[in-house]
PDB file of C-alpha atoms in Angstrom:
ATOM      1  CA  MET A   1      73.251 125.960  91.082  1.00 65.00           C
ATOM      2  CA  ARG A   2      73.897 123.029  93.570  1.00 72.00           C
ATOM      3  CA  LEU A   3      69.874 122.652  93.628  1.00 69.00           C
ATOM      4  CA  ILE A   4      69.764 122.548  89.816  1.00 75.00           C
ATOM      5  CA  LEU A   5      72.724 119.863  89.898  1.00 78.00           C
ATOM      6  CA  ARG A   6      70.916 117.773  92.270  1.00 77.00           C
ATOM      7  CA  ASN A   7      67.516 117.970  90.516  1.00 76.00           C
ATOM      8  CA  LEU A   8      69.604 117.346  87.154  1.00 80.00           C
ATOM      9  CA  GLY A   9      71.215 113.994  89.050  1.00 83.00           C
ATOM     10  CA  PHE A  10      67.677 112.841  90.036  1.00 85.00           C
ATOM     11  CA  TYR A  11      65.830 113.129  86.650  1.00 84.00           C
ATOM     12  CA  LEU A  12      68.866 111.498  84.797  1.00 87.00           C
ATOM     13  CA  VAL A  13      68.266 108.866  87.233  1.00 89.00           C
ATOM     14  CA  ALA A  14      64.519 108.611  86.380  1.00 88.00           C
ATOM     15  CA  PHE A  15      65.250 108.695  82.890  1.00 89.00           C
ATOM     16  CA  TRP A  16      67.835 105.762  83.061  1.00 89.00           C
ATOM     17  CA  ALA A  17      65.036 103.712  85.006  1.00 90.00           C
ATOM     18  CA  SER A  18      62.565 104.378  82.567  1.00 87.00           C
ATOM     19  CA  ILE A  19      65.002 103.431  79.620  1.00 88.00           C
ATOM     20  CA  THR A  20      65.764 100.087  81.514  1.00 89.00           C
ATOM     21  CA  LEU A  21      62.115  99.395  82.204  1.00 87.00           C
ATOM     22  CA  ASN A  22      61.401 100.146  78.660  1.00 82.00           C
ATOM     23  CA  PHE A  23      63.895  97.682  77.424  1.00 82.00           C
ATOM     24  CA  LEU A  24      63.156  94.809  79.923  1.00 81.00           C
ATOM     25  CA  LEU A  25      59.239  94.876  79.679  1.00 75.00           C
ATOM     26  CA  PRO A  26      58.572  93.720  76.259  1.00 70.00           C
ATOM     27  CA  ARG A  27      61.464  91.031  76.717  1.00 69.00           C
ATOM     28  CA  PHE A  28      59.404  89.676  79.837  1.00 71.00           C
ATOM     29  CA  MET A  29      56.100  89.499  77.762  1.00 64.00           C
ATOM     30  CA  PRO A  30      55.032  86.163  76.074  1.00 63.00           C
ATOM     31  CA  GLY A  31      56.064  86.352  72.405  1.00 60.00           C
ATOM     32  CA  ASP A  32      57.849  88.574  70.298  1.00 62.00           C
ATOM     33  CA  PRO A  33      57.732  90.809  67.208  1.00 61.00           C
ATOM     34  CA  VAL A  34      59.430  88.362  65.038  1.00 61.00           C
ATOM     35  CA  SER A  35      57.346  85.649  65.913  1.00 62.00           C
ATOM     36  CA  ARG A  36      53.986  87.348  65.050  1.00 61.00           C
ATOM     37  CA  MET A  37      55.457  88.477  61.904  1.00 59.00           C
ATOM     38  CA  PHE A  38      56.317  85.011  61.025  1.00 56.00           C
ATOM     39  CA  ALA A  39      52.724  83.911  61.924  1.00 58.00           C
ATOM     40  CA  GLN A  40      51.300  86.504  59.758  1.00 58.00           C
ATOM     41  CA  SER A  41      53.234  85.452  56.750  1.00 55.00           C
ATOM     42  CA  GLN A  42      52.111  81.888  57.321  1.00 54.00           C
ATOM     43  CA  GLY A  43      55.382  80.076  57.113  1.00 55.00           C
ATOM     44  CA  ALA A  44      56.593  82.242  53.920  1.00 57.00           C
ATOM     45  CA  MET A  45      59.471  83.498  55.729  1.00 59.00           C
ATOM     46  CA  GLN A  46      63.022  81.642  55.493  1.00 62.00           C
ATOM     47  CA  PRO A  47      65.399  81.031  58.288  1.00 65.00           C
ATOM     48  CA  GLU A  48      67.567  83.888  57.038  1.00 64.00           C
ATOM     49  CA  GLN A  49      64.758  86.615  56.895  1.00 61.00           C
ATOM     50  CA  ILE A  50      64.036  85.453  60.403  1.00 60.00           C
ATOM     51  CA  ALA A  51      67.319  85.985  61.877  1.00 65.00           C
ATOM     52  CA  GLN A  52      67.732  89.141  59.842  1.00 64.00           C
ATOM     53  CA  MET A  53      64.389  90.331  61.512  1.00 64.00           C
ATOM     54  CA  SER A  54      65.433  89.156  65.064  1.00 64.00           C
ATOM     55  CA  LYS A  55      68.639  91.097  64.567  1.00 63.00           C
ATOM     56  CA  LEU A  56      66.686  94.308  63.351  1.00 62.00           C
ATOM     57  CA  PHE A  57      64.489  94.082  66.295  1.00 62.00           C
ATOM     58  CA  GLY A  58      67.493  93.662  68.886  1.00 61.00           C
ATOM     59  CA  LEU A  59      65.996  90.097  69.648  1.00 62.00           C
ATOM     60  CA  ASP A  60      68.635  88.023  68.559  1.00 60.00           C
ATOM     61  CA  ASP A  61      70.838  85.245  70.540  1.00 65.00           C
ATOM     62  CA  ARG A  62      73.432  87.781  72.134  1.00 69.00           C
ATOM     63  CA  PRO A  63      73.406  88.225  76.073  1.00 74.00           C
ATOM     64  CA  LEU A  64      70.909  90.287  77.423  1.00 74.00           C
ATOM     65  CA  TRP A  65      73.440  93.063  78.649  1.00 75.00           C
ATOM     66  CA  GLU A  66      74.709  93.393  74.920  1.00 79.00           C
ATOM     67  CA  GLN A  67      71.093  93.915  73.947  1.00 77.00           C
ATOM     68  CA  TYR A  68      70.736  96.523  76.525  1.00 84.00           C
ATOM     69  CA  VAL A  69      73.821  98.120  75.528  1.00 85.00           C
ATOM     70  CA  THR A  70      72.981  98.636  71.976  1.00 82.00           C
ATOM     71  CA  TYR A  71      69.461  99.766  73.074  1.00 82.00           C
ATOM     72  CA  VAL A  72      70.757 102.344  74.920  1.00 86.00           C
ATOM     73  CA  LYS A  73      73.062 103.413  72.340  1.00 86.00           C
ATOM     74  CA  SER A  74      70.063 103.532  69.922  1.00 82.00           C
ATOM     75  CA  VAL A  75      68.193 105.654  72.243  1.00 84.00           C
ATOM     76  CA  PHE A  76      70.737 108.445  72.511  1.00 85.00           C
ATOM     77  CA  THR A  77      71.477 108.459  68.741  1.00 84.00           C
ATOM     78  CA  GLY A  78      67.633 108.723  68.200  1.00 81.00           C
ATOM     79  CA  ASP A  79      67.132 105.244  66.777  1.00 80.00           C
ATOM     80  CA  LEU A  80      63.994 103.676  68.344  1.00 82.00           C
ATOM     81  CA  GLY A  81      63.515 101.177  66.059  1.00 79.00           C
ATOM     82  CA  ILE A  82      61.197  99.987  63.395  1.00 80.00           C
ATOM     83  CA  SER A  83      57.487  99.934  63.639  1.00 81.00           C
ATOM     84  CA  ILE A  84      55.828  96.698  62.946  1.00 76.00           C
ATOM     85  CA  SER A  85      52.603  97.494  62.369  1.00 74.00           C
ATOM     86  CA  ARG A  86      53.837 100.051  59.837  1.00 77.00           C
ATOM     87  CA  PHE A  87      56.882  98.238  58.677  1.00 74.00           C
ATOM     88  CA  PRO A  88      59.534  99.389  57.571  1.00 76.00           C
ATOM     89  CA  THR A  89      58.650 102.883  58.833  1.00 82.00           C
ATOM     90  CA  PRO A  90      61.140 103.932  61.923  1.00 86.00           C
ATOM     91  CA  VAL A  91      59.281 104.563  65.131  1.00 86.00           C
ATOM     92  CA  THR A  92      60.356 108.172  65.211  1.00 88.00           C
ATOM     93  CA  GLU A  93      58.473 108.892  61.998  1.00 88.00           C
ATOM     94  CA  VAL A  94      55.376 107.295  63.366  1.00 88.00           C
ATOM     95  CA  ILE A  95      55.627 109.283  66.764  1.00 87.00           C
ATOM     96  CA  GLY A  96      56.751 112.721  64.948  1.00 86.00           C
ATOM     97  CA  ALA A  97      53.854 112.535  62.647  1.00 84.00           C
ATOM     98  CA  GLN A  98      51.379 112.389  65.559  1.00 84.00           C
ATOM     99  CA  ILE A  99      52.888 114.209  68.641  1.00 85.00           C
ATOM    100  CA  GLY A 100      51.857 117.478  67.569  1.00 85.00           C
ATOM    101  CA  TRP A 101      48.002 116.730  67.721  1.00 86.00           C
ATOM    102  CA  THR A 102      48.980 115.369  71.534  1.00 86.00           C
ATOM    103  CA  LEU A 103      50.857 118.656  72.214  1.00 85.00           C
ATOM    104  CA  LEU A 104      48.280 120.769  70.641  1.00 87.00           C
ATOM    105  CA  LEU A 105      45.514 119.009  72.817  1.00 87.00           C
ATOM    106  CA  GLY A 106      47.632 118.808  76.020  1.00 84.00           C
ATOM    107  CA  THR A 107      48.992 122.444  75.913  1.00 85.00           C
ATOM    108  CA  THR A 108      45.912 123.947  75.483  1.00 89.00           C
ATOM    109  CA  ALA A 109      44.011 122.112  78.159  1.00 87.00           C
ATOM    110  CA  LEU A 110      46.955 122.715  80.489  1.00 86.00           C
ATOM    111  CA  ILE A 111      46.746 126.615  79.731  1.00 88.00           C
ATOM    112  CA  ILE A 112      42.874 126.901  80.035  1.00 90.00           C
ATOM    113  CA  ALA A 113      42.876 124.854  83.318  1.00 88.00           C
ATOM    114  CA  ALA A 114      45.915 126.564  84.898  1.00 87.00           C
ATOM    115  CA  LEU A 115      44.353 130.332  84.161  1.00 89.00           C
ATOM    116  CA  LEU A 116      40.788 129.559  84.714  1.00 90.00           C
ATOM    117  CA  GLY A 117      41.508 127.544  88.232  1.00 87.00           C
ATOM    118  CA  ASN A 118      44.057 130.119  89.385  1.00 86.00           C
ATOM    119  CA  LEU A 119      41.664 132.773  88.867  1.00 88.00           C
ATOM    120  CA  LEU A 120      38.758 130.833  90.443  1.00 87.00           C
ATOM    121  CA  GLY A 121      41.142 130.131  93.492  1.00 86.00           C
ATOM    122  CA  ILE A 122      42.290 133.779  93.718  1.00 84.00           C
ATOM    123  CA  VAL A 123      38.457 134.947  93.793  1.00 84.00           C
ATOM    124  CA  ALA A 124      37.372 132.397  96.177  1.00 83.00           C
ATOM    125  CA  ALA A 125      40.052 132.926  98.678  1.00 81.00           C
ATOM    126  CA  SER A 126      39.134 136.829  98.580  1.00 79.00           C
ATOM    127  CA  ARG A 127      35.660 136.092  99.274  1.00 78.00           C
ATOM    128  CA  ARG A 128      35.949 133.314 101.685  1.00 77.00           C
ATOM    129  CA  GLY A 129      32.533 131.758 102.904  1.00 75.00           C
ATOM    130  CA  GLY A 130      30.934 133.117  99.704  1.00 75.00           C
ATOM    131  CA  LEU A 131      29.016 131.041  97.121  1.00 75.00           C
ATOM    132  CA  LEU A 132      32.262 130.468  94.899  1.00 75.00           C
ATOM    133  CA  ASP A 133      34.197 129.516  98.095  1.00 74.00           C
ATOM    134  CA  SER A 134      31.431 126.898  99.278  1.00 79.00           C
ATOM    135  CA  ALA A 135      30.210 125.491  96.093  1.00 80.00           C
ATOM    136  CA  PHE A 136      32.691 125.324  93.378  1.00 79.00           C
ATOM    137  CA  PRO A 137      35.537 123.498  95.339  1.00 79.00           C
ATOM    138  CA  PRO A 138      33.528 120.515  96.268  1.00 82.00           C
ATOM    139  CA  LEU A 139      31.500 120.628  92.824  1.00 84.00           C
ATOM    140  CA  LEU A 140      34.731 120.532  90.869  1.00 82.00           C
ATOM    141  CA  ILE A 141      36.449 117.928  92.968  1.00 81.00           C
ATOM    142  CA  PHE A 142      33.404 115.704  92.239  1.00 83.00           C
ATOM    143  CA  VAL A 143      33.412 116.258  88.577  1.00 82.00           C
ATOM    144  CA  GLY A 144      37.495 115.535  88.624  1.00 77.00           C
ATOM    145  CA  SER A 145      36.882 112.085  90.871  1.00 80.00           C
ATOM    146  CA  PHE A 146      35.248 110.796  87.289  1.00 79.00           C
ATOM    147  CA  PRO A 147      37.753 109.206  84.927  1.00 78.00           C
ATOM    148  CA  TYR A 148      38.748 110.802  81.622  1.00 76.00           C
ATOM    149  CA  PHE A 149      37.277 108.678  79.371  1.00 78.00           C
ATOM    150  CA  TRP A 150      33.874 108.616  81.285  1.00 82.00           C
ATOM    151  CA  LEU A 151      33.456 112.448  81.139  1.00 84.00           C
ATOM    152  CA  ALA A 152      34.642 112.116  77.385  1.00 84.00           C
ATOM    153  CA  MET A 153      31.891 109.607  76.600  1.00 85.00           C
ATOM    154  CA  GLY A 154      29.320 111.805  78.417  1.00 85.00           C
ATOM    155  CA  ALA A 155      30.882 114.986  76.586  1.00 85.00           C
ATOM    156  CA  LEU A 156      30.705 113.184  73.279  1.00 85.00           C
ATOM    157  CA  TYR A 157      26.861 111.996  73.505  1.00 85.00           C
ATOM    158  CA  LEU A 158      25.666 115.136  74.816  1.00 86.00           C
ATOM    159  CA  PHE A 159      27.294 117.788  72.857  1.00 86.00           C
ATOM    160  CA  GLY A 160      28.219 115.542  69.849  1.00 82.00           C
ATOM    161  CA  VAL A 161      25.475 113.386  69.039  1.00 84.00           C
ATOM    162  CA  SER A 162      22.604 114.782  70.980  1.00 84.00           C
ATOM    163  CA  LEU A 163      22.808 118.376  70.431  1.00 84.00           C
ATOM    164  CA  GLY A 164      25.126 118.116  67.272  1.00 82.00           C
ATOM    165  CA  TRP A 165      27.253 121.086  68.240  1.00 85.00           C
ATOM    166  CA  PHE A 166      30.615 119.708  67.797  1.00 84.00           C
ATOM    167  CA  PRO A 167      32.244 117.161  65.554  1.00 85.00           C
ATOM    168  CA  LEU A 168      32.305 113.567  66.602  1.00 82.00           C
ATOM    169  CA  ARG A 169      35.888 112.373  65.787  1.00 80.00           C
ATOM    170  CA  HIS A 170      39.055 112.939  64.462  1.00 83.00           C
ATOM    171  CA  ALA A 171      40.989 116.705  64.537  1.00 82.00           C
ATOM    172  CA  TYR A 172      39.500 117.620  61.419  1.00 82.00           C
ATOM    173  CA  ASP A 173      37.111 116.861  58.791  1.00 82.00           C
ATOM    174  CA  ALA A 174      37.875 114.641  56.297  1.00 79.00           C
ATOM    175  CA  GLY A 175      38.991 115.885  52.758  1.00 76.00           C
ATOM    176  CA  LEU A 176      40.519 119.245  54.243  1.00 78.00           C
ATOM    177  CA  THR A 177      44.534 119.464  53.632  1.00 76.00           C
ATOM    178  CA  PRO A 178      46.311 120.556  56.856  1.00 78.00           C
ATOM    179  CA  GLY A 179      47.706 124.126  56.554  1.00 78.00           C
ATOM    180  CA  LEU A 180      47.892 127.416  57.939  1.00 79.00           C
ATOM    181  CA  ASN A 181      44.867 128.917  56.707  1.00 82.00           C
ATOM    182  CA  ALA A 182      41.514 130.148  57.989  1.00 84.00           C
ATOM    183  CA  GLU A 183      39.234 127.289  56.989  1.00 84.00           C
ATOM    184  CA  PHE A 184      41.594 124.482  58.284  1.00 84.00           C
ATOM    185  CA  LEU A 185      42.417 126.379  61.467  1.00 88.00           C
ATOM    186  CA  ALA A 186      38.645 127.073  62.429  1.00 88.00           C
ATOM    187  CA  ASN A 187      37.845 123.383  61.346  1.00 86.00           C
ATOM    188  CA  ALA A 188      40.630 122.254  63.803  1.00 87.00           C
ATOM    189  CA  GLY A 189      39.583 124.453  66.412  1.00 88.00           C
ATOM    190  CA  THR A 190      36.308 123.199  66.243  1.00 89.00           C
ATOM    191  CA  HIS A 191      37.248 119.588  66.660  1.00 88.00           C
ATOM    192  CA  LEU A 192      39.782 120.641  69.793  1.00 89.00           C
ATOM    193  CA  VAL A 193      36.919 121.971  72.029  1.00 89.00           C
ATOM    194  CA  LEU A 194      35.534 118.715  73.315  1.00 89.00           C
ATOM    195  CA  PRO A 195      38.708 116.916  74.148  1.00 89.00           C
ATOM    196  CA  ALA A 196      40.319 119.899  75.732  1.00 89.00           C
ATOM    197  CA  LEU A 197      37.290 120.594  77.711  1.00 88.00           C
ATOM    198  CA  THR A 198      36.820 117.178  79.034  1.00 87.00           C
ATOM    199  CA  ILE A 199      40.667 117.277  80.382  1.00 86.00           C
ATOM    200  CA  VAL A 200      40.012 120.801  81.753  1.00 87.00           C
ATOM    201  CA  ALA A 201      36.962 119.713  83.677  1.00 87.00           C
ATOM    202  CA  VAL A 202      38.638 116.986  85.507  1.00 85.00           C
ATOM    203  CA  THR A 203      42.019 119.228  86.147  1.00 84.00           C
ATOM    204  CA  VAL A 204      40.638 122.706  86.994  1.00 87.00           C
ATOM    205  CA  GLY A 205      39.598 121.593  90.465  1.00 84.00           C
ATOM    206  CA  SER A 206      43.084 120.685  91.779  1.00 83.00           C
ATOM    207  CA  TRP A 207      44.257 124.209  90.465  1.00 85.00           C
ATOM    208  CA  MET A 208      41.483 126.276  92.060  1.00 85.00           C
ATOM    209  CA  LEU A 209      42.132 124.360  95.239  1.00 85.00           C
ATOM    210  CA  GLY A 210      45.770 124.863  95.282  1.00 83.00           C
ATOM    211  CA  MET A 211      45.625 128.468  94.642  1.00 84.00           C
ATOM    212  CA  ARG A 212      42.823 129.194  97.085  1.00 85.00           C
ATOM    213  CA  ASN A 213      44.864 127.446  99.763  1.00 83.00           C
ATOM    214  CA  SER A 214      48.245 129.375  98.921  1.00 84.00           C
ATOM    215  CA  MET A 215      46.058 132.564  98.648  1.00 82.00           C
ATOM    216  CA  ILE A 216      44.869 132.006 102.170  1.00 81.00           C
ATOM    217  CA  ALA A 217      48.312 131.238 103.466  1.00 81.00           C
ATOM    218  CA  THR A 218      49.867 134.179 102.037  1.00 80.00           C
ATOM    219  CA  ALA A 219      47.084 136.689 103.322  1.00 76.00           C
ATOM    220  CA  ALA A 220      48.437 135.948 107.010  1.00 75.00           C
ATOM    221  CA  GLU A 221      51.819 137.331 106.066  1.00 76.00           C
ATOM    222  CA  ASP A 222      53.188 140.437 107.503  1.00 77.00           C
ATOM    223  CA  TYR A 223      53.457 142.460 104.375  1.00 77.00           C
ATOM    224  CA  ILE A 224      49.820 141.718 103.592  1.00 78.00           C
ATOM    225  CA  THR A 225      48.736 143.389 107.152  1.00 79.00           C
ATOM    226  CA  MET A 226      51.311 146.218 106.335  1.00 81.00           C
ATOM    227  CA  ALA A 227      49.263 146.876 103.129  1.00 78.00           C
ATOM    228  CA  GLU A 228      45.775 146.754 104.727  1.00 77.00           C
ATOM    229  CA  ALA A 229      47.260 149.192 107.282  1.00 82.00           C
ATOM    230  CA  LYS A 230      48.487 151.793 104.344  1.00 79.00           C
ATOM    231  CA  GLY A 231      44.789 151.833 103.336  1.00 78.00           C
ATOM    232  CA  LEU A 232      45.322 149.907 100.011  1.00 77.00           C
ATOM    233  CA  SER A 233      42.254 148.942  98.146  1.00 78.00           C
ATOM    234  CA  PRO A 234      41.171 145.189  98.814  1.00 77.00           C
ATOM    235  CA  SER A 235      41.400 144.547  94.851  1.00 76.00           C
ATOM    236  CA  ARG A 236      45.025 145.755  94.822  1.00 80.00           C
ATOM    237  CA  ILE A 237      45.931 143.753  97.908  1.00 78.00           C
ATOM    238  CA  MET A 238      44.589 140.677  96.312  1.00 78.00           C
ATOM    239  CA  PHE A 239      46.410 140.843  93.008  1.00 76.00           C
ATOM    240  CA  ARG A 240      49.202 142.784  93.260  1.00 76.00           C
ATOM    241  CA  TYR A 241      50.322 141.489  96.866  1.00 74.00           C
ATOM    242  CA  ALA A 242      48.726 138.342  97.313  1.00 78.00           C
ATOM    243  CA  ALA A 243      48.156 136.777  94.162  1.00 77.00           C
ATOM    244  CA  ARG A 244      51.590 137.340  92.749  1.00 76.00           C
ATOM    245  CA  ASN A 245      53.195 135.574  95.750  1.00 76.00           C
ATOM    246  CA  ALA A 246      50.672 132.836  95.962  1.00 77.00           C
ATOM    247  CA  LEU A 247      51.411 132.037  92.324  1.00 77.00           C
ATOM    248  CA  LEU A 248      54.696 130.420  93.204  1.00 76.00           C
ATOM    249  CA  PRO A 249      53.574 126.996  94.103  1.00 74.00           C
ATOM    250  CA  SER A 250      51.418 127.000  91.001  1.00 75.00           C
ATOM    251  CA  VAL A 251      54.952 126.926  88.818  1.00 74.00           C
ATOM    252  CA  THR A 252      55.645 123.992  90.383  1.00 72.00           C
ATOM    253  CA  ASN A 253      51.939 122.465  89.872  1.00 73.00           C
ATOM    254  CA  ILE A 254      52.641 123.083  86.239  1.00 75.00           C
ATOM    255  CA  GLY A 255      54.958 120.020  86.134  1.00 70.00           C
ATOM    256  CA  MET A 256      52.911 117.486  87.936  1.00 69.00           C
ATOM    257  CA  GLY A 257      49.859 118.934  86.099  1.00 69.00           C
ATOM    258  CA  LEU A 258      51.636 118.067  83.042  1.00 72.00           C
ATOM    259  CA  GLY A 259      51.826 114.361  83.917  1.00 69.00           C
ATOM    260  CA  PHE A 260      48.071 114.324  84.530  1.00 66.00           C
ATOM    261  CA  VAL A 261      47.293 116.174  81.430  1.00 69.00           C
ATOM    262  CA  VAL A 262      49.160 114.077  79.120  1.00 72.00           C
ATOM    263  CA  GLY A 263      47.593 110.775  80.731  1.00 69.00           C
ATOM    264  CA  GLY A 264      44.450 112.420  80.113  1.00 68.00           C
ATOM    265  CA  ALA A 265      45.181 113.257  76.863  1.00 74.00           C
ATOM    266  CA  LEU A 266      45.899 109.861  76.055  1.00 77.00           C
ATOM    267  CA  LEU A 267      42.611 108.445  77.109  1.00 78.00           C
ATOM    268  CA  THR A 268      40.645 111.400  75.788  1.00 82.00           C
ATOM    269  CA  GLU A 269      42.209 110.946  72.104  1.00 82.00           C
ATOM    270  CA  VAL A 270      41.053 107.142  71.945  1.00 83.00           C
ATOM    271  CA  VAL A 271      37.521 108.264  72.921  1.00 84.00           C
ATOM    272  CA  PHE A 272      37.498 111.066  70.223  1.00 85.00           C
ATOM    273  CA  ALA A 273      39.702 109.076  67.803  1.00 83.00           C
ATOM    274  CA  TYR A 274      42.022 112.243  67.853  1.00 85.00           C
ATOM    275  CA  PRO A 275      45.020 111.413  66.026  1.00 85.00           C
ATOM    276  CA  GLY A 276      47.666 112.063  68.839  1.00 84.00           C
ATOM    277  CA  ILE A 277      50.105 109.410  70.230  1.00 84.00           C
ATOM    278  CA  GLY A 278      47.482 108.380  72.730  1.00 82.00           C
ATOM    279  CA  PHE A 279      45.427 107.140  69.750  1.00 82.00           C
ATOM    280  CA  GLN A 280      48.596 105.761  68.230  1.00 84.00           C
ATOM    281  CA  LEU A 281      49.224 103.809  71.248  1.00 84.00           C
ATOM    282  CA  LEU A 282      46.175 101.837  71.264  1.00 82.00           C
ATOM    283  CA  ALA A 283      46.873 100.884  67.912  1.00 82.00           C
ATOM    284  CA  ALA A 284      50.256  99.791  68.952  1.00 82.00           C
ATOM    285  CA  VAL A 285      48.966  97.761  71.895  1.00 79.00           C
ATOM    286  CA  GLN A 286      46.027  95.878  69.515  1.00 77.00           C
ATOM    287  CA  ARG A 287      48.874  95.176  66.749  1.00 76.00           C
ATOM    288  CA  LEU A 288      51.373  93.952  69.386  1.00 74.00           C
ATOM    289  CA  ASP A 289      53.874  96.624  67.804  1.00 78.00           C
ATOM    290  CA  TYR A 290      56.216  96.533  70.949  1.00 79.00           C
ATOM    291  CA  PRO A 291      59.007  99.061  69.270  1.00 82.00           C
ATOM    292  CA  LEU A 292      55.968 101.442  68.863  1.00 85.00           C
ATOM    293  CA  MET A 293      54.844 100.984  72.314  1.00 84.00           C
ATOM    294  CA  GLN A 294      58.428 101.519  73.805  1.00 84.00           C
ATOM    295  CA  GLY A 295      59.156 104.706  71.662  1.00 87.00           C
ATOM    296  CA  ILE A 296      55.659 106.374  72.700  1.00 88.00           C
ATOM    297  CA  PHE A 297      56.383 105.401  76.556  1.00 86.00           C
ATOM    298  CA  LEU A 298      59.859 106.640  76.351  1.00 87.00           C
ATOM    299  CA  THR A 299      58.794 110.049  74.548  1.00 86.00           C
ATOM    300  CA  ILE A 300      56.023 110.609  77.102  1.00 84.00           C
ATOM    301  CA  THR A 301      58.562 110.104  80.021  1.00 85.00           C
ATOM    302  CA  ALA A 302      60.981 112.083  78.504  1.00 85.00           C
ATOM    303  CA  ALA A 303      58.804 114.905  77.849  1.00 82.00           C
ATOM    304  CA  VAL A 304      57.521 115.002  81.297  1.00 82.00           C
ATOM    305  CA  LEU A 305      61.008 114.820  83.018  1.00 85.00           C
ATOM    306  CA  LEU A 306      62.489 117.479  81.010  1.00 84.00           C
ATOM    307  CA  ALA A 307      59.241 119.823  81.577  1.00 80.00           C
ATOM    308  CA  ASN A 308      59.710 119.284  85.287  1.00 81.00           C
ATOM    309  CA  PHE A 309      63.413 120.199  85.015  1.00 83.00           C
ATOM    310  CA  LEU A 310      62.850 123.217  83.085  1.00 82.00           C
ATOM    311  CA  ILE A 311      60.136 124.244  86.013  1.00 79.00           C
ATOM    312  CA  ASP A 312      62.896 123.718  88.686  1.00 78.00           C
ATOM    313  CA  ILE A 313      65.025 126.242  86.967  1.00 79.00           C
ATOM    314  CA  VAL A 314      62.225 128.774  86.762  1.00 76.00           C
ATOM    315  CA  TYR A 315      61.215 128.314  90.178  1.00 73.00           C
ATOM    316  CA  VAL A 316      64.727 128.955  91.528  1.00 73.00           C
ATOM    317  CA  ARG A 317      65.153 131.996  89.461  1.00 73.00           C
ATOM    318  CA  LEU A 318      61.425 133.182  90.785  1.00 68.00           C
ATOM    319  CA  ASP A 319      61.915 132.217  94.353  1.00 64.00           C
ATOM    320  CA  PRO A 320      65.241 133.452  95.979  1.00 63.00           C
ATOM    321  CA  ARG A 321      64.563 131.391  99.011  1.00 62.00           C
ATOM    322  CA  VAL A 322      65.253 128.474  97.154  1.00 59.00           C
ATOM    323  CA  ARG A 323      68.417 129.263  96.211  1.00 57.00           C
ATOM    324  CA  VAL A 324      69.280 130.180  99.796  1.00 53.00           C
ATOM    325  CA  ARG A 325      68.488 126.631 100.726  1.00 54.00           C
TER     326      ARG A 325
END
């Protein structure tokens, strides 16, 4: 419990820091949303309207600390402001309409990469010096060194443009109505393949190497030697004894992997015009929609911090040694 409370304190401080940076950065940037809206209106806005808009976006003449207190209160009440590019739609509605696609893409890629990488790592460690152990790690690390968007563009050109195996853009075909029916789910799954596999190709190598190294360290433990002395089969020792214990570090890797997957999903969405919050973030940057940018950054930060905290709780339950510390 002490460890969980200590970690909770760390994540709360990290979340407070992200809120503070989220508040300050747009205010240090040149210009402001109200000036942009005034320019777009070609001077049609009256001084009273400008004052009202400044108050709406929290950019009035109050001291900076008062604006900060108001902003923090708004964040904890779920009010992330009004989107400029979609005025007067609240930021929470814009994010809520798009975040499901990002969760689908990120979760799918994370599950596939974790399962495939861990399985390859187990097999590679059990057959050290073999083809899988010698060839795959450097190959996957080489592929993982490429930027997400580079691989995404290459996959899009090869499998979408040249071969025509997969759709080129969006999450489903135009004209389809989203719903829980076989036609829509199959179509959305087809659109999901290329973006998800792009993220998997970049991240699976780190999962494999982590599991391989953990398996090699576990294989030197006394209980593995005892299992071998008992005459147990190599496959049983590998999966029932070594792999089960070697998987523990992979639990903590999920939290770190989530950050990489989210970052990769944001870039991948832009290449494939996938309608998640990454694609929405690009539109917000292009339109100088500061409230929407703030809302997306804060949502991503909160999601990653919450996921890491939940993983810490699970890890404490799985590994009694951590509770002793």
